[in-house]
mmCIF file of C-alpha atoms in Angstrom:
data_model
loop_
_atom_site.group_PDB
_atom_site.id
_atom_site.type_symbol
_atom_site.label_atom_id
_atom_site.label_comp_id
_atom_site.label_asym_id
_atom_site.label_seq_id
_atom_site.Cartn_x
_atom_site.Cartn_y
_atom_site.Cartn_z
ATOM 1 C CA MET A 82 -103.259 -53.618 285.024
ATOM 2 C CA LYS A 83 -103.776 -52.649 281.419
ATOM 3 C CA ALA A 84 -102.853 -49.105 280.456
ATOM 4 C CA THR A 85 -105.798 -47.126 279.098
ATOM 5 C CA VAL A 86 -105.428 -45.180 275.859
ATOM 6 C CA ALA A 87 -108.057 -42.738 274.607
ATOM 7 C CA ILE A 88 -108.347 -41.928 270.903
ATOM 8 C CA VAL A 89 -110.119 -38.682 270.057
ATOM 9 C CA ASP A 90 -110.524 -38.330 266.295
ATOM 10 C CA ASP A 91 -113.423 -37.550 263.961
ATOM 11 C CA GLU A 92 -112.259 -40.163 261.409
ATOM 12 C CA GLU A 93 -114.200 -43.291 262.321
ATOM 13 C CA HIS A 94 -112.138 -45.699 260.229
ATOM 14 C CA LEU A 95 -108.931 -44.424 261.837
ATOM 15 C CA ARG A 96 -110.363 -44.794 265.340
ATOM 16 C CA GLU A 97 -111.405 -48.357 264.569
ATOM 17 C CA ALA A 98 -108.064 -49.332 263.043
ATOM 18 C CA VAL A 99 -105.999 -47.788 265.835
ATOM 19 C CA GLY A 100 -108.304 -49.145 268.527
ATOM 20 C CA GLU A 101 -108.182 -52.681 267.183
ATOM 21 C CA TYR A 102 -104.402 -52.583 266.873
ATOM 22 C CA LEU A 103 -103.860 -51.236 270.403
ATOM 23 C CA GLU A 104 -106.249 -53.791 271.905
ATOM 24 C CA LEU A 105 -104.190 -56.537 270.264
ATOM 25 C CA GLN A 106 -101.135 -54.972 271.928
ATOM 26 C CA GLY A 107 -102.766 -55.330 275.343
ATOM 27 C CA PHE A 108 -104.192 -51.846 275.916
ATOM 28 C CA GLU A 109 -107.613 -50.826 277.149
ATOM 29 C CA VAL A 110 -108.951 -48.482 274.456
ATOM 30 C CA LEU A 111 -111.530 -45.702 274.707
ATOM 31 C CA SER A 112 -112.714 -44.178 271.433
ATOM 32 C CA TYR A 113 -114.318 -40.738 270.997
ATOM 33 C CA ARG A 114 -115.508 -38.984 267.849
ATOM 34 C CA ASN A 115 -114.945 -35.469 269.218
ATOM 35 C CA ALA A 116 -113.798 -33.456 272.232
ATOM 36 C CA GLN A 117 -117.291 -33.134 273.681
ATOM 37 C CA ALA A 118 -117.741 -36.912 273.774
ATOM 38 C CA PHE A 119 -114.402 -37.221 275.556
ATOM 39 C CA ARG A 120 -115.294 -34.560 278.126
ATOM 40 C CA GLU A 121 -118.648 -36.177 278.872
ATOM 41 C CA ASP A 122 -117.447 -39.773 279.138
ATOM 42 C CA SER A 123 -113.985 -39.475 280.650
ATOM 43 C CA VAL A 124 -115.048 -37.966 283.991
ATOM 44 C CA GLY A 125 -113.837 -40.215 286.791
ATOM 45 C CA LYS A 126 -111.890 -42.492 284.456
ATOM 46 C CA THR A 127 -108.145 -43.046 284.613
ATOM 47 C CA ILE A 128 -106.671 -42.442 281.167
ATOM 48 C CA ASP A 129 -102.945 -43.002 280.831
ATOM 49 C CA VAL A 130 -102.430 -41.632 277.313
ATOM 50 C CA ALA A 131 -104.714 -39.588 275.042
ATOM 51 C CA ILE A 132 -104.143 -39.401 271.281
ATOM 52 C CA LEU A 133 -105.727 -36.192 270.066
ATOM 53 C CA ASP A 134 -106.415 -35.154 266.485
ATOM 54 C CA VAL A 135 -105.656 -31.465 266.179
ATOM 55 C CA ALA A 136 -108.094 -30.589 263.373
ATOM 56 C CA MET A 137 -111.427 -31.885 264.691
ATOM 57 C CA PRO A 138 -114.761 -30.146 264.010
ATOM 58 C CA GLY A 139 -115.993 -28.179 266.996
ATOM 59 C CA GLU A 140 -113.497 -28.024 269.820
ATOM 60 C CA ASP A 141 -110.086 -28.870 268.368
ATOM 61 C CA GLY A 142 -107.391 -31.084 269.814
ATOM 62 C CA LEU A 143 -105.296 -28.185 271.098
ATOM 63 C CA SER A 144 -108.147 -26.880 273.231
ATOM 64 C CA LEU A 145 -108.834 -30.380 274.536
ATOM 65 C CA ALA A 146 -105.134 -30.817 275.344
ATOM 66 C CA ARG A 147 -105.270 -27.691 277.539
ATOM 67 C CA PHE A 148 -108.253 -29.160 279.381
ATOM 68 C CA ILE A 149 -106.528 -32.514 279.909
ATOM 69 C CA ARG A 150 -103.288 -30.909 281.058
ATOM 70 C CA LYS A 151 -105.141 -28.870 283.695
ATOM 71 C CA THR A 152 -107.155 -31.776 285.051
ATOM 72 C CA GLY A 153 -104.656 -34.613 285.455
ATOM 73 C CA GLY A 154 -101.446 -36.426 284.595
ATOM 74 C CA THR A 155 -102.587 -38.038 281.360
ATOM 75 C CA GLY A 156 -99.893 -38.283 278.693
ATOM 76 C CA ILE A 157 -100.818 -36.442 275.497
ATOM 77 C CA ILE A 158 -99.857 -37.302 271.926
ATOM 78 C CA MET A 159 -100.981 -34.813 269.273
ATOM 79 C CA ALA A 160 -101.769 -36.060 265.763
ATOM 80 C CA THR A 161 -101.152 -33.280 263.257
ATOM 81 C CA ALA A 162 -101.512 -32.959 259.512
ATOM 82 C CA ALA A 163 -98.361 -32.919 257.395
ATOM 83 C CA GLY A 164 -97.164 -29.434 256.533
ATOM 84 C CA ARG A 165 -98.638 -27.786 259.660
ATOM 85 C CA PRO A 166 -95.670 -27.231 262.011
ATOM 86 C CA ILE A 167 -97.611 -24.539 263.874
ATOM 87 C CA ASP A 168 -99.873 -27.272 265.317
ATOM 88 C CA ARG A 169 -96.851 -29.120 266.669
ATOM 89 C CA ILE A 170 -95.378 -25.945 268.134
ATOM 90 C CA VAL A 171 -98.595 -24.911 269.880
ATOM 91 C CA GLY A 172 -99.133 -28.463 271.112
ATOM 92 C CA LEU A 173 -95.710 -28.562 272.733
ATOM 93 C CA GLU A 174 -96.236 -25.112 274.216
ATOM 94 C CA ILE A 175 -99.385 -26.227 276.041
ATOM 95 C CA GLY A 176 -97.711 -29.335 277.411
ATOM 96 C CA ALA A 177 -98.237 -32.178 274.937
ATOM 97 C CA ASP A 178 -95.776 -35.018 275.511
ATOM 98 C CA ASP A 179 -95.279 -36.027 271.889
ATOM 99 C CA TYR A 180 -96.647 -35.606 268.378
ATOM 100 C CA LEU A 181 -97.223 -37.628 265.238
ATOM 101 C CA VAL A 182 -97.812 -36.549 261.657
ATOM 102 C CA LYS A 183 -100.858 -38.110 259.991
ATOM 103 C CA PRO A 184 -101.031 -40.571 258.401
ATOM 104 C CA TYR A 185 -98.810 -42.427 260.847
ATOM 105 C CA GLU A 186 -97.564 -45.996 261.056
ATOM 106 C CA LEU A 187 -99.224 -48.021 263.810
ATOM 107 C CA ARG A 188 -95.879 -49.379 264.977
ATOM 108 C CA GLU A 189 -94.558 -45.840 265.357
ATOM 109 C CA LEU A 190 -97.670 -44.887 267.325
ATOM 110 C CA LEU A 191 -97.111 -47.875 269.609
ATOM 111 C CA ALA A 192 -93.495 -46.853 270.221
ATOM 112 C CA ARG A 193 -94.570 -43.288 271.060
ATOM 113 C CA ILE A 194 -97.286 -44.525 273.438
ATOM 114 C CA LYS A 195 -94.820 -46.752 275.282
ATOM 115 C CA SER A 196 -92.338 -43.873 275.545
ATOM 116 C CA VAL A 197 -94.956 -41.499 276.932
ATOM 117 C CA LEU A 198 -96.191 -44.169 279.357
ATOM 118 C CA ARG A 199 -92.685 -44.585 280.765
ATOM 119 C CA ARG A 200 -92.507 -40.843 281.431
ATOM 120 C CA VAL A 201 -96.031 -40.608 282.843
ATOM 121 C CA LYS A 202 -95.533 -43.566 285.191
ATOM 122 C CA ALA A 203 -92.310 -41.993 286.455
ATOM 123 C CA ALA A 204 -93.843 -38.531 286.853
ATOM 124 C CA PRO A 205 -93.576 -36.846 290.256
ATOM 125 C CA ALA A 206 -96.163 -37.438 292.931
ATOM 126 C CA THR A 207 -98.644 -34.663 293.684
ATOM 127 C CA ALA A 208 -97.996 -32.206 296.488
ATOM 128 C CA ALA A 209 -100.552 -34.082 298.623
ATOM 129 C CA THR A 210 -98.428 -37.262 298.438
ATOM 130 C CA PRO A 211 -94.810 -36.380 299.184
ATOM 131 C CA ALA A 212 -92.278 -38.596 297.466
ATOM 132 C CA PRO A 213 -89.481 -40.175 299.494
ATOM 133 C CA ALA A 214 -86.221 -38.287 299.666
ATOM 134 C CA ALA A 215 -83.628 -39.264 297.091
ATOM 135 C CA PRO A 216 -80.384 -40.923 298.180
ATOM 136 C CA GLU A 217 -77.385 -38.647 298.488
ATOM 137 C CA GLY A 218 -76.084 -37.660 295.088
ATOM 138 C CA ARG A 219 -79.455 -38.009 293.399
ATOM 139 C CA SER A 220 -80.593 -34.462 294.093
ATOM 140 C CA LEU A 221 -79.223 -31.450 292.249
ATOM 141 C CA ARG A 222 -79.440 -27.971 293.725
ATOM 142 C CA PHE A 223 -79.230 -24.688 291.850
ATOM 143 C CA GLY A 224 -80.354 -21.366 293.221
ATOM 144 C CA ALA A 225 -83.439 -21.936 295.369
ATOM 145 C CA LEU A 226 -84.334 -25.065 293.406
ATOM 146 C CA THR A 227 -83.808 -28.753 294.124
ATOM 147 C CA LEU A 228 -84.139 -31.307 291.340
ATOM 148 C CA ASP A 229 -84.886 -34.748 292.817
ATOM 149 C CA LEU A 230 -83.886 -37.213 290.105
ATOM 150 C CA ASP A 231 -85.423 -40.285 291.742
ATOM 151 C CA ALA A 232 -88.769 -38.732 292.663
ATOM 152 C CA ARG A 233 -88.724 -36.740 289.396
ATOM 153 C CA ARG A 234 -89.687 -33.640 291.285
ATOM 154 C CA LEU A 235 -88.560 -30.011 291.173
ATOM 155 C CA THR A 236 -88.984 -27.952 294.336
ATOM 156 C CA ASP A 237 -88.465 -24.266 295.046
ATOM 157 C CA SER A 238 -87.478 -23.548 298.657
ATOM 158 C CA GLY A 239 -89.865 -20.602 298.705
ATOM 159 C CA ARG A 240 -92.696 -21.648 296.375
ATOM 160 C CA GLY A 241 -92.773 -25.398 296.982
ATOM 161 C CA PRO A 242 -93.208 -28.013 294.211
ATOM 162 C CA ILE A 243 -93.023 -26.773 290.608
ATOM 163 C CA GLU A 244 -95.165 -28.686 288.148
ATOM 164 C CA LEU A 245 -93.302 -29.990 285.111
ATOM 165 C CA THR A 246 -94.543 -32.153 282.277
ATOM 166 C CA ALA A 247 -92.690 -35.429 281.762
ATOM 167 C CA MET A 248 -90.838 -34.037 278.746
ATOM 168 C CA GLU A 249 -89.892 -30.850 280.607
ATOM 169 C CA PHE A 250 -88.425 -32.896 283.448
ATOM 170 C CA ASP A 251 -86.487 -35.088 281.019
ATOM 171 C CA LEU A 252 -85.023 -32.006 279.348
ATOM 172 C CA LEU A 253 -84.105 -30.323 282.629
ATOM 173 C CA GLN A 254 -82.465 -33.534 283.832
ATOM 174 C CA ALA A 255 -80.464 -33.815 280.601
ATOM 175 C CA LEU A 256 -79.191 -30.263 281.090
ATOM 176 C CA ALA A 257 -78.650 -30.328 284.851
ATOM 177 C CA THR A 258 -76.685 -33.594 284.824
ATOM 178 C CA ARG A 259 -74.291 -32.145 282.243
ATOM 179 C CA PRO A 260 -73.470 -28.759 283.795
ATOM 180 C CA ASN A 261 -71.288 -26.168 282.071
ATOM 181 C CA ARG A 262 -71.297 -28.175 278.866
ATOM 182 C CA VAL A 263 -72.681 -26.809 275.604
ATOM 183 C CA LEU A 264 -75.289 -29.193 274.194
ATOM 184 C CA SER A 265 -76.730 -28.957 270.710
ATOM 185 C CA ARG A 266 -80.452 -29.351 270.032
ATOM 186 C CA GLY A 267 -79.791 -32.780 268.556
ATOM 187 C CA GLN A 268 -77.849 -33.892 271.637
ATOM 188 C CA LEU A 269 -80.608 -32.670 273.934
ATOM 189 C CA GLN A 270 -83.254 -34.556 271.949
ATOM 190 C CA GLU A 271 -81.134 -37.710 272.220
ATOM 191 C CA PHE A 272 -80.216 -37.323 275.902
ATOM 192 C CA ALA A 273 -83.686 -36.239 277.050
ATOM 193 C CA HIS A 274 -86.027 -38.151 274.793
ATOM 194 C CA GLY A 275 -83.946 -40.881 273.160
ATOM 195 C CA ARG A 276 -84.693 -39.511 269.725
ATOM 196 C CA THR A 277 -82.322 -38.420 266.974
ATOM 197 C CA VAL A 278 -83.575 -35.419 265.003
ATOM 198 C CA ASP A 279 -82.319 -32.866 262.546
ATOM 199 C CA GLU A 280 -80.522 -29.928 264.174
ATOM 200 C CA SER A 281 -83.044 -27.599 262.527
ATOM 201 C CA ASP A 282 -85.851 -29.057 264.687
ATOM 202 C CA ARG A 283 -86.979 -26.296 267.054
ATOM 203 C CA SER A 284 -89.128 -28.277 269.496
ATOM 204 C CA ILE A 285 -86.290 -28.136 272.053
ATOM 205 C CA ASP A 286 -86.383 -24.322 271.869
ATOM 206 C CA ILE A 287 -90.060 -24.378 272.816
ATOM 207 C CA ARG A 288 -89.436 -26.578 275.849
ATOM 208 C CA VAL A 289 -86.474 -24.467 276.937
ATOM 209 C CA THR A 290 -88.684 -21.366 276.806
ATOM 210 C CA ARG A 291 -91.316 -23.093 278.942
ATOM 211 C CA LEU A 292 -88.682 -24.317 281.415
ATOM 212 C CA ARG A 293 -87.214 -20.847 281.763
ATOM 213 C CA LYS A 294 -90.629 -19.460 282.690
ATOM 214 C CA LYS A 295 -90.794 -21.990 285.508
ATOM 215 C CA ILE A 296 -87.245 -21.926 286.909
ATOM 216 C CA GLU A 297 -85.669 -18.589 286.041
ATOM 217 C CA PRO A 298 -86.162 -15.520 288.256
ATOM 218 C CA ASP A 299 -86.135 -13.471 285.041
ATOM 219 C CA PRO A 300 -86.875 -15.653 281.992
ATOM 220 C CA GLU A 301 -85.859 -12.837 279.641
ATOM 221 C CA HIS A 302 -82.375 -12.863 281.181
ATOM 222 C CA PRO A 303 -81.812 -16.511 282.136
ATOM 223 C CA ARG A 304 -79.250 -17.436 284.776
ATOM 224 C CA PHE A 305 -79.371 -21.227 284.590
ATOM 225 C CA ILE A 306 -80.221 -22.244 281.020
ATOM 226 C CA LYS A 307 -78.152 -20.047 278.747
ATOM 227 C CA THR A 308 -78.238 -19.883 274.959
ATOM 228 C CA VAL A 309 -74.976 -20.346 273.096
ATOM 229 C CA ARG A 310 -75.674 -18.731 269.745
ATOM 230 C CA GLY A 311 -75.188 -21.112 266.855
ATOM 231 C CA GLU A 312 -74.410 -24.023 269.187
ATOM 232 C CA GLY A 313 -77.274 -24.824 271.572
ATOM 233 C CA TYR A 314 -77.678 -24.465 275.327
ATOM 234 C CA VAL A 315 -75.563 -24.733 278.463
ATOM 235 C CA PHE A 316 -76.752 -25.292 282.028
ATOM 236 C CA VAL A 317 -74.951 -23.095 284.596
ATOM 237 C CA PRO A 318 -75.863 -24.299 288.122
ATOM 238 C CA SER A 319 -74.106 -21.370 289.782
ATOM 239 C CA GLY A 320 -76.395 -18.958 287.969
ATOM 240 C CA ALA A 321 -73.387 -16.794 287.182
#
């Protein structure tokens, strides 16, 4: 089946150009001029990836991203204007899977869509559909948590399944499979997301903060994901 990509952007010429290109690449494309049109038309439809313009008139892309994240497992790519890092930061904080700076190259967009699709398709099953148990050696346990690498699922023995975005799972897996080893931000971007970035990029810090809120008993005093000042992060499975 064709993957379905939704484009939500108030620039008509951009929607047309992107839509035509993605259709040629084999995608089903849905095009919306604003967030309201998306909300009204997307009910009951399966959308694999949504490309959201941040600075739309009316409801902006960040607000729409919150709505999408609450209502399903659609992958989200935020399109932000150059020189507005705050948009990227907020987008990552609310669970966007990736971001692009406008104007972007269509080939880069295609690569990002394919990357997000791989994560979305491998995302954990819902609590109503338990995933099969992983073979021995494919589950990692720390504290009350079990990270199932094959099912891509994190479970708390007391609270049950913990919802993670695809990028959060990738980051936790990169850390947990390299215990007691200091990893720089650049290494984590490469291990988790297959992307080489400048060490000054702080998007990893945002995801670490979000992960800590989900896995740490006290996020202000983390036991598992510890900061190594000036170096990066280290995962300590013992919680010592």
